CSV table of C-alpha atoms in Angstrom, one decimal:
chain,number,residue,atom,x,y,z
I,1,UNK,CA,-24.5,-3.3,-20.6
I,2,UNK,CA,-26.9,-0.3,-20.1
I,3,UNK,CA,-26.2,2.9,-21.0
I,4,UNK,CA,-24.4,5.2,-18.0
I,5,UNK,CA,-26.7,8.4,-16.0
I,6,UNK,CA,-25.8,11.2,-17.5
I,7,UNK,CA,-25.6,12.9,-14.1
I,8,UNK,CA,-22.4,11.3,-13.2
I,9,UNK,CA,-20.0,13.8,-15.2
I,10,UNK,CA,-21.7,17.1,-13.5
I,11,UNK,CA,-21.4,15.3,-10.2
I,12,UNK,CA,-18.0,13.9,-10.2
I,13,UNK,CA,-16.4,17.4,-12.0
I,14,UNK,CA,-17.5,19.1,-9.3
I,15,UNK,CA,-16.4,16.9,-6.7
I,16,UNK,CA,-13.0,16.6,-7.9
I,17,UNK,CA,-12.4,20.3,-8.8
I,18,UNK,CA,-13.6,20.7,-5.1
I,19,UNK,CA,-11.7,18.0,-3.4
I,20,UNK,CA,-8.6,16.7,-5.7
I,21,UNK,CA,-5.0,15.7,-4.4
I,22,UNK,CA,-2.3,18.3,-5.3
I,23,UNK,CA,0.0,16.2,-7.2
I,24,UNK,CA,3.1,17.4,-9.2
I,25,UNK,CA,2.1,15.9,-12.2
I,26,UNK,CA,-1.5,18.0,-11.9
I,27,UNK,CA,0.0,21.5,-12.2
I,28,UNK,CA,-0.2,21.7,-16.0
I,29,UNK,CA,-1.4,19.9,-18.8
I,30,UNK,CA,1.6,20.0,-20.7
I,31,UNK,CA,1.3,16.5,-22.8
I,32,UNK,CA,4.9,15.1,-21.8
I,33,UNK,CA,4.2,15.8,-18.2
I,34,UNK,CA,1.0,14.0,-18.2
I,35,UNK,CA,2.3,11.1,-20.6
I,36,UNK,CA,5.0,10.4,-18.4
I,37,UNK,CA,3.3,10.2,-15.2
I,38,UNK,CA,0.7,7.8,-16.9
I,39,UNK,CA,3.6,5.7,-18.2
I,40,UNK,CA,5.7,5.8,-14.4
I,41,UNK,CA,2.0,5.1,-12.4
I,42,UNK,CA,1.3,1.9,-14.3
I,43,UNK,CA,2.2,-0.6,-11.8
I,44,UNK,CA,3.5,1.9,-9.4
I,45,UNK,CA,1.7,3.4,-6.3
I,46,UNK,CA,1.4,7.4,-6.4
I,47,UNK,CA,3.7,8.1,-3.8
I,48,UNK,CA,6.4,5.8,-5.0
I,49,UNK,CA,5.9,7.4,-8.5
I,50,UNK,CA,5.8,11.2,-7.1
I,51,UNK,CA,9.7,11.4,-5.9
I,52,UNK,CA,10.3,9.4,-9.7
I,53,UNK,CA,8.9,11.9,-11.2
I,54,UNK,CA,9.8,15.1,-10.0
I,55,UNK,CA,13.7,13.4,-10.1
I,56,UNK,CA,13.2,12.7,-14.2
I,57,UNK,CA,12.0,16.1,-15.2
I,58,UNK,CA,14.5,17.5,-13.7
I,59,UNK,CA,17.0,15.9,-15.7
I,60,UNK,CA,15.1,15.0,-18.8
I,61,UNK,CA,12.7,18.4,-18.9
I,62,UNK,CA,11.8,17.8,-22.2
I,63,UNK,CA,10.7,15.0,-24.9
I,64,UNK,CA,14.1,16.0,-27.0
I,65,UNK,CA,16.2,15.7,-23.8
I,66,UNK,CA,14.6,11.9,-23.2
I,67,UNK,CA,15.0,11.0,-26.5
I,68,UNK,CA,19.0,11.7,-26.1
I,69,UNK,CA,19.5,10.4,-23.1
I,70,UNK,CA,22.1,7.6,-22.8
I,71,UNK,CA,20.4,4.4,-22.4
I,72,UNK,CA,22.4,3.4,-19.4
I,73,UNK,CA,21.3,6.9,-17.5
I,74,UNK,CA,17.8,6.2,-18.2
I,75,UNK,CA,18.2,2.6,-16.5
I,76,UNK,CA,19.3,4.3,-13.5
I,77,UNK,CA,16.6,7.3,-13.5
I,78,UNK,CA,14.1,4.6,-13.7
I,79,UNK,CA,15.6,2.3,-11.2
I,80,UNK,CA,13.1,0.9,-8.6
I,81,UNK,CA,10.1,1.5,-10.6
I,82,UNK,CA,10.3,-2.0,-12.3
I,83,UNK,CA,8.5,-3.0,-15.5
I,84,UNK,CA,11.4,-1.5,-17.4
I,85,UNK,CA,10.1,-2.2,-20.8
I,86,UNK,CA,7.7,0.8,-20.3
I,87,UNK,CA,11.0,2.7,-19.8
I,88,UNK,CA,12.0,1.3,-23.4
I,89,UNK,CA,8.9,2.5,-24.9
I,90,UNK,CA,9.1,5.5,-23.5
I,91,UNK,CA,12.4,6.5,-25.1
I,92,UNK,CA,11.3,4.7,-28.3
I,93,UNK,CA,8.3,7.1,-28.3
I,94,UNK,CA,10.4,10.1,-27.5
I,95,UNK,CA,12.3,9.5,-30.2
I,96,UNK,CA,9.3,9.4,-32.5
I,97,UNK,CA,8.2,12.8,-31.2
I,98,UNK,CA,11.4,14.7,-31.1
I,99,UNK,CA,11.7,13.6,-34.9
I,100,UNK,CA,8.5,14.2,-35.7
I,101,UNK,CA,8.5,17.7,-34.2
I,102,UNK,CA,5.2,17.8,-32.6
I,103,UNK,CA,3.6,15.9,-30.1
I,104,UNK,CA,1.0,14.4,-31.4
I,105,UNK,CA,-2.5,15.6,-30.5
I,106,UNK,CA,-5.3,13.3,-30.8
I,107,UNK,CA,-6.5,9.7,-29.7
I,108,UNK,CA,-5.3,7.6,-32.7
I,109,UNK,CA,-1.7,9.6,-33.5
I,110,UNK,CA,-1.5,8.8,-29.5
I,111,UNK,CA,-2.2,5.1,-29.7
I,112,UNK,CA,0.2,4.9,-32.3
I,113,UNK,CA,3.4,5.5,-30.0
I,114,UNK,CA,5.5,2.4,-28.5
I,115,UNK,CA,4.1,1.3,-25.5
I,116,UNK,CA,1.1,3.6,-25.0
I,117,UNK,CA,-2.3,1.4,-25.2
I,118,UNK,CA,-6.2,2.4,-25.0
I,119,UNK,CA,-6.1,3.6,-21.2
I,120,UNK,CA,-2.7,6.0,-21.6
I,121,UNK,CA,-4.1,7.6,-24.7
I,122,UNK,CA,-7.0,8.3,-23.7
I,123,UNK,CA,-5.7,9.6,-20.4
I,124,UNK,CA,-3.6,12.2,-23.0
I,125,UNK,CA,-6.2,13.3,-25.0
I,126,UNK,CA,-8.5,13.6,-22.7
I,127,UNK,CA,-6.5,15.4,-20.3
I,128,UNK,CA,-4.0,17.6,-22.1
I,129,UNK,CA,-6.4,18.2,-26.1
I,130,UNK,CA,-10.2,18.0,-23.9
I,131,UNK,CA,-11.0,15.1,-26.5
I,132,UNK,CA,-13.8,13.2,-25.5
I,133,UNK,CA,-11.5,9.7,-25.1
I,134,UNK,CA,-12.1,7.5,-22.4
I,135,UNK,CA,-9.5,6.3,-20.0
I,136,UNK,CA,-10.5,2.8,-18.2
I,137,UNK,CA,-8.4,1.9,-15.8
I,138,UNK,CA,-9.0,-0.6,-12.6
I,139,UNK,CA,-10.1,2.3,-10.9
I,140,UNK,CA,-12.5,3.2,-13.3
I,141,UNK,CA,-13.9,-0.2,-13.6
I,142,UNK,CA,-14.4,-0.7,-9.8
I,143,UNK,CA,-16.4,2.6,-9.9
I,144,UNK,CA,-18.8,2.0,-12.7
I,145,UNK,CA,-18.9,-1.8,-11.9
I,146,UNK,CA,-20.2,-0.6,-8.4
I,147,UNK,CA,-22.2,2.3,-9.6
I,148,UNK,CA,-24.3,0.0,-12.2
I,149,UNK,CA,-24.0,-3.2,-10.2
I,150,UNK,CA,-22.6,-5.0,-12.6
I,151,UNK,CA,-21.1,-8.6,-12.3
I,152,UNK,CA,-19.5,-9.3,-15.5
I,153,UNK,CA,-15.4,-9.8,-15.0
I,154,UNK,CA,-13.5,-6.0,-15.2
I,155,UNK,CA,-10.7,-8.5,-16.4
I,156,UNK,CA,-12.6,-9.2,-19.7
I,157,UNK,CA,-11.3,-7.1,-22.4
I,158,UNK,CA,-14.6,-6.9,-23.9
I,159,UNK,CA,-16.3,-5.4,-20.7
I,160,UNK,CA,-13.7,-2.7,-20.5
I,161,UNK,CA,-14.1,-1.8,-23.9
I,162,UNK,CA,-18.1,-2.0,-23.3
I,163,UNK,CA,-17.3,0.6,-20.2
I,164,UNK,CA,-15.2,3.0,-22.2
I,165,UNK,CA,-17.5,2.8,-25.2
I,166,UNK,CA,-20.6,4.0,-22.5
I,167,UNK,CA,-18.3,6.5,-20.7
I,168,UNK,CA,-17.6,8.3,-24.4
I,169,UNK,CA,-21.4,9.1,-24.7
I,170,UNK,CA,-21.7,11.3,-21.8
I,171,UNK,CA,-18.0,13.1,-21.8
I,172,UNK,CA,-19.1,16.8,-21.0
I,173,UNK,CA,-17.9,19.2,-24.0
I,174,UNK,CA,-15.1,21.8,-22.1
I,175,UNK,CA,-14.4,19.1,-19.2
I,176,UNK,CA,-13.0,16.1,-20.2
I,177,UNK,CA,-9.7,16.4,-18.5
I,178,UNK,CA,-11.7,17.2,-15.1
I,179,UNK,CA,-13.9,14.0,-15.7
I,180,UNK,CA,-10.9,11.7,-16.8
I,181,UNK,CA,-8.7,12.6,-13.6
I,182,UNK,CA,-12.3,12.7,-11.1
I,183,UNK,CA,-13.0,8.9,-12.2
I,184,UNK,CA,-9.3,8.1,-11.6
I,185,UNK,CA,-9.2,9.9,-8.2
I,186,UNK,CA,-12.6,8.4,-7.2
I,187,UNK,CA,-11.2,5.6,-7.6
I,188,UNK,CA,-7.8,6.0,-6.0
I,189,UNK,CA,-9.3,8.1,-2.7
I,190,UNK,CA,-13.1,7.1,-2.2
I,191,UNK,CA,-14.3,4.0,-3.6
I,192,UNK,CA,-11.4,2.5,-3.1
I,193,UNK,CA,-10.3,-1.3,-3.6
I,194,UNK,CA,-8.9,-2.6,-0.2
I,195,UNK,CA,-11.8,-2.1,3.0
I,196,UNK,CA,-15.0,-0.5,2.7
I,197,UNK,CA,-15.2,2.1,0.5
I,198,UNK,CA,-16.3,5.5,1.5
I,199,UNK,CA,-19.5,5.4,0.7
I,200,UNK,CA,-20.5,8.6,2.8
I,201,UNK,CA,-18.1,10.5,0.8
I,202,UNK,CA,-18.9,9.5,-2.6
I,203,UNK,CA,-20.7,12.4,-4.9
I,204,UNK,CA,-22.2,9.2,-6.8
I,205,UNK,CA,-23.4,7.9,-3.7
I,206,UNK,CA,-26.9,8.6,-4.9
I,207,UNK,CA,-26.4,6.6,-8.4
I,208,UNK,CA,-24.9,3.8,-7.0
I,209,UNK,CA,-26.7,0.8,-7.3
I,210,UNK,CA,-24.0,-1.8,-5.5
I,211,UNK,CA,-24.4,0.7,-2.4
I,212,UNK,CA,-28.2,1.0,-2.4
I,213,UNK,CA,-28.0,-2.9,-2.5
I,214,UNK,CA,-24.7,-3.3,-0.1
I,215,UNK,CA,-23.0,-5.5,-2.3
I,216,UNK,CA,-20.6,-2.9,-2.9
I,217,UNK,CA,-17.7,-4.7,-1.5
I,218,UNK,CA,-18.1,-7.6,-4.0
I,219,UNK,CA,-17.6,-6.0,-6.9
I,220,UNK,CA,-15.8,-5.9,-9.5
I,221,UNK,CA,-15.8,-9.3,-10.5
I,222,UNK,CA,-12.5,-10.2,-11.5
I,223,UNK,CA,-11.5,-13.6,-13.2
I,224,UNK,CA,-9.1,-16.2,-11.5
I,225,UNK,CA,-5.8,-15.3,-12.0
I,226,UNK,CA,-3.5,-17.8,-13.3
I,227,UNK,CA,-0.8,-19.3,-11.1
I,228,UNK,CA,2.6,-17.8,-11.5
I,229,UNK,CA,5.4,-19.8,-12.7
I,230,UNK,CA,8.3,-20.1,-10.1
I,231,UNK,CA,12.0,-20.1,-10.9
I,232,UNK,CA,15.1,-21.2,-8.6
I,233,UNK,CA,18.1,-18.7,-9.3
I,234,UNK,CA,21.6,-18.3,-7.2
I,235,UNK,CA,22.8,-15.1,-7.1
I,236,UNK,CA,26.6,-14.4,-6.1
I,237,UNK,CA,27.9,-11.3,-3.9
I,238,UNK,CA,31.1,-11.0,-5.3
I,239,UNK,CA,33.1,-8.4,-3.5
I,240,UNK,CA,37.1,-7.5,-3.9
I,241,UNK,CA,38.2,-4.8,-1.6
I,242,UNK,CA,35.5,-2.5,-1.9
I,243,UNK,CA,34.2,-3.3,-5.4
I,244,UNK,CA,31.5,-5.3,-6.5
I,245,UNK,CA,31.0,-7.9,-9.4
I,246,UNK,CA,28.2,-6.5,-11.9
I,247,UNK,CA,27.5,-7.2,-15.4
I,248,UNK,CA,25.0,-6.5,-18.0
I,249,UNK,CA,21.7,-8.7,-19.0
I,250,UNK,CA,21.0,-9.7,-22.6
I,251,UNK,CA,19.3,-7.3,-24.5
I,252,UNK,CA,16.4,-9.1,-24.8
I,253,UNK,CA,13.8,-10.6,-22.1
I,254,UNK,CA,12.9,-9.6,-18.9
I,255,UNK,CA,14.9,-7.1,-17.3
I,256,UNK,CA,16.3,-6.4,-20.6
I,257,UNK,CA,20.0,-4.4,-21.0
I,258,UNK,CA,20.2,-4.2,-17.2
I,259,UNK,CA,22.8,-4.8,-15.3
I,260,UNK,CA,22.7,-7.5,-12.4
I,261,UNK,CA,24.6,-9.4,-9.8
I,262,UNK,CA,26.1,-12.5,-11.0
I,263,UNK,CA,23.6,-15.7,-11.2
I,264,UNK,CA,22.9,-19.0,-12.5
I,265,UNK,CA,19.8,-21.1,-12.6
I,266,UNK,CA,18.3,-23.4,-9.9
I,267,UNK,CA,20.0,-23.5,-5.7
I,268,UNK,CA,23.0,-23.9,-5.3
I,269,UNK,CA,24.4,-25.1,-1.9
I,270,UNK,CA,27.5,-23.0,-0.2
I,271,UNK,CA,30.6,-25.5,-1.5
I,272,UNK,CA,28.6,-25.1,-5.4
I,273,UNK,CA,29.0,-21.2,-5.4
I,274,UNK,CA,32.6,-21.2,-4.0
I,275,UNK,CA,33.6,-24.0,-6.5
I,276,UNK,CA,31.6,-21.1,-9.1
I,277,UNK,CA,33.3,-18.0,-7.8
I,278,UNK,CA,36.7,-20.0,-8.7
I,279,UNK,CA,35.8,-20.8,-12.4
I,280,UNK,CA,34.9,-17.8,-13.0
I,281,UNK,CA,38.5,-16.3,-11.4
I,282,UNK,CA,37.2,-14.3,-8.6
I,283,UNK,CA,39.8,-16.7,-6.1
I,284,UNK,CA,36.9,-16.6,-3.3
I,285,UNK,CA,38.5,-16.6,0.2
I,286,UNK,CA,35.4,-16.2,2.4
I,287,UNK,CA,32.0,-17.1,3.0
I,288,UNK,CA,30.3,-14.3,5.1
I,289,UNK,CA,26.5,-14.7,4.4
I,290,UNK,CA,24.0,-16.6,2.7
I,291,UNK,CA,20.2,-15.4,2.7
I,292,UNK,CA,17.7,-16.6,0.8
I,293,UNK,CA,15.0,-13.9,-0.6
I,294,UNK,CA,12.0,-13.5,-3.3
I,295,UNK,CA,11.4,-11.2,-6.2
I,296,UNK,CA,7.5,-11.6,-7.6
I,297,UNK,CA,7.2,-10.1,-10.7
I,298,UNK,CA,3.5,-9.9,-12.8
I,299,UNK,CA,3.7,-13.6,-13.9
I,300,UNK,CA,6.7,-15.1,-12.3
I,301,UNK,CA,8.5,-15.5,-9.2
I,302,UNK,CA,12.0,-15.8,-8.3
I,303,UNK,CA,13.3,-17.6,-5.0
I,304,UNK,CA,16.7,-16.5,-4.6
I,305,UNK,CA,19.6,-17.8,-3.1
I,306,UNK,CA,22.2,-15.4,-2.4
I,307,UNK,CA,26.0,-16.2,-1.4
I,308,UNK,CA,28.0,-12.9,-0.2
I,309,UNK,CA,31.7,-14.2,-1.1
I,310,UNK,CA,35.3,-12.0,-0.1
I,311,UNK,CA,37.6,-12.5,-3.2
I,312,UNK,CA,41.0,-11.8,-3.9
I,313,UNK,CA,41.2,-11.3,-7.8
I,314,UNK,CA,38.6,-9.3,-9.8
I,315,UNK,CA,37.5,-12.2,-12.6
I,316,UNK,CA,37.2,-10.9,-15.8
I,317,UNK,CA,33.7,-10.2,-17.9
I,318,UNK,CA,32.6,-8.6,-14.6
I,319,UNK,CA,32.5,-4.5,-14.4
I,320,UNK,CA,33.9,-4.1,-10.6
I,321,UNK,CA,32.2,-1.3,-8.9
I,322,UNK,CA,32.5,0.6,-6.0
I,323,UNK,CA,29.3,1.7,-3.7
I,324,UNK,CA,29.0,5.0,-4.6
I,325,UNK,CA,29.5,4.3,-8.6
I,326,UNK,CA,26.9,1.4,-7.6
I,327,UNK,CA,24.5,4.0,-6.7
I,328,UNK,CA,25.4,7.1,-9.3
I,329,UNK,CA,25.5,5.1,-12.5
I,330,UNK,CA,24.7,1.4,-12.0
I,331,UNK,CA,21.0,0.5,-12.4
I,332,UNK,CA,20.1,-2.9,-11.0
I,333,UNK,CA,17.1,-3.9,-10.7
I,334,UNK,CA,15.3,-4.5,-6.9
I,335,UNK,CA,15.5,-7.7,-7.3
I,336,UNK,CA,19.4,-7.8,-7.3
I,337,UNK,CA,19.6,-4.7,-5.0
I,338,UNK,CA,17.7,-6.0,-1.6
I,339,UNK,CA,20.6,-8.2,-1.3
I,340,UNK,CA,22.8,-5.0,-1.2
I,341,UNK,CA,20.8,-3.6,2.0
I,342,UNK,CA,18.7,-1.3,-0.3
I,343,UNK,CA,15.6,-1.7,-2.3
C-alpha cells in the first residue's frame, strides 16, 4: 500500500471545521464524554445513540458515578442499544479509572482498558490529548479505499492496520482531533456507504482516484461474510392481572445478566406452551395471541415464537412486574420487548 497525499489533512480540517454536524458529544473534549460516545456509536446509528447519550450523562455525569452504578440500572440506561457486553466493559473500565484516579492519557494506557480496541483509542487520544493515533473505522476505510483505489478487503485486519499505519505519517501537529472526527464525518455525511456518494461535495474530490476512474461505488472490497447460524426459541407472555413473568439470564453468554421473558429452545406449538405455563405453576387460563418474530444479532439469528398466555397464579422463580416497573427498572433486551408492543 502506497504512502497517503499529504494534502488530505489540510483539506479535510478545513472542510470539517467548516461544515461539521453539531452533535452533543462534540461540545467538549472532555475524555469520558468522547469515550463513551465511541463506546455507545459502535454498532449504533448517530441518531439512535444521540437521545442515549444525553439520557446517561445525565445520570452518570462522571467516570466515578459509572463506576458505582448498580449493575441492574446500567442494564436499563443501556437498554435498546444492544451489544451489551460493551456496557460491561465500560463499567469494568470505569472502575479502573475511578481507582486509578486519572484518566489515562495516551494511546497504549488507552488500549489497555476492558473493551476499548485500536479504533476507540485512537479515537481518545487523538481527539481529547491531540496525539497523533489513528482511528480506522469502516468509514475511514471506505474513504481511503476510494481515495487510493484500492481493492484489497477493508475486512482484512492487516489492510486496516496498513491504513492506520499510512494515516499516522501525515497527522498534522495541533489538529489531530479535527482530522480524526473530519475522516469519520466524511465518511458518515459525504462519501457515504449506501447510493452514490457525494462526490460533488467531497473536499478530496480532487485526490480521489476511485472518482477520477468512476469506480467509486465498488469500493471497499469487503470479504464474504459468513452465514449466520439460526436458532428456534419459544418465548412465553406470561401475564397475571397486570404483572408480567420476567427473570434474569445467566451471567455469562449473550445477553449476559439481563433479564428476559420466559423461553425455551426450538417451536413449540400452542397445546406445548400451555402444557409449559402449567409446570412451571403459572395455571394458564387463556390463549390470546401467538406471533412469530425475529431478532438478528451480529452472528446469529433468532426466529421466535411467542405465546401471550392469561394466568391465574404467579409461578414461582419468576419476578412478576407491572408495566410501569417493566419500563422504570426492568432492562430486557429488544429482542424480548417487541413482543411487549415496544422496541
Amino acid at each position: 500500500m502506497e504512502h497517503l497525499d499529504p494534502n488530505i489533512p489540510a483539506l479535510l480540517v478545513a472542510w470539517y471545521r467548516q461544515n461539521r454536524r453539531e452533535l452533543p458529544w462534540r461540545r467538549d473534549r472532555e475524555p469520558y464524554h468522547v469515550w463513551l460516545s465511541e463506546i455507545m456509536l459502535q454498532q449504533t446509528r448517530v441518531e439512535a445513540a444521540r437521545a442515549y447519550y444525553l439520557r446517561f450523562l445525565a445520570e452518570l455525569p462522571t467516570v466515578q458515578a459509572l463506576a458505582d452504578c448498580p449493575p441492574d440500572r446500567l442494564s436499563k440506561l443501556w437498554e435498546g442499544l444492544g451489544y451489551y457486553a460493551r456496557m460491561r466493559n465500560l463499567q469494568k473500565a470505569a472502575r479502573q479509572i475511578a481507582a486509578a484516579g486519572r484518566f489515562p492519557d495516551t494511546y497504549a494506557e488507552l488500549l489497555a482498558l476492558p473493551g476499548v480496541g485500536a479504533y476507540t483509542a485512537g479515537a481518545v487520544a487523538s481527539i481529547c490529548f491531540e496525539q497523533p493515533a489513528p482511528a480506522v473505522d469502516g468509514n475511514v476505510l471506505r474513504v481511503l479505499a476510494r481515495v487510493t483505489e484500492d481493492a484489497s478487503p477493508v475486512t482484512d485486519a492487516r489492510v486496516k492496520k496498513e491504513y492506520a499505519a499510512r494515516l499516522g505519517e501525515i497527522y498534522p501537529a495541533g489538529a489531530c482531533g479535527d482530522f480524526t472526527q473530519s475522516l469519520m464525518e466524511l465518511g458518515a455525511v459525504v462519501c457515504v456507504p449506501n447510493g452514490p456518494p457525494r462526490c460533488g461535495e467531497c473536499p478530496l474530490r480532487a485526490l480521489c482516484r476511485a472518482c477520477a476512474d468512476g469506480v467509486q461505488e465498488k469500493l471497499p472490497v469487503r470479504s464474504p461474510k459468513k452465514a449466520r447460524r439460526t436458532e428456534e426459541k419459544t418465548v412465553l407472555i406470561l401475564r397475571c392481572g397486570d404483572r408480567l413473568a420476567v427473570r434474569k439470564r445467566p451471567d455469562e453468554g449473550l445477553l449476559a445478566g439481563l433479564w428476559e421473558l420466559p423461553n425455551v429452545p426450538g417451536t413449540l406449538e400452542a397445546q406445548q406452551a400451555l402444557a409449559l405455563a402449567e409446570a412451571w405453576g403459572a395455571a394458564p387460563r387463556e390463549l390470546v395471541r401467538a406471533s412469530d418474530k425475529t431478532h438478528v444479532f451480529t452472528h446469529l439469528t433468532w426466529n421466535l415464537r411467542g405465546y401471550e398466555l392469561v394466568c391465574a397464579r404467579e409461578a414461582p422463580g419468576f419476578l412478576w412486574a407491572d408495566a410501569a416497573r417493566l419500563r422504570q427498572d426492568v432492562a430486557l433486551p429488544t429482542a424480548f420487548r417487541m413482543f411487549l408492543g415496544y422496541s
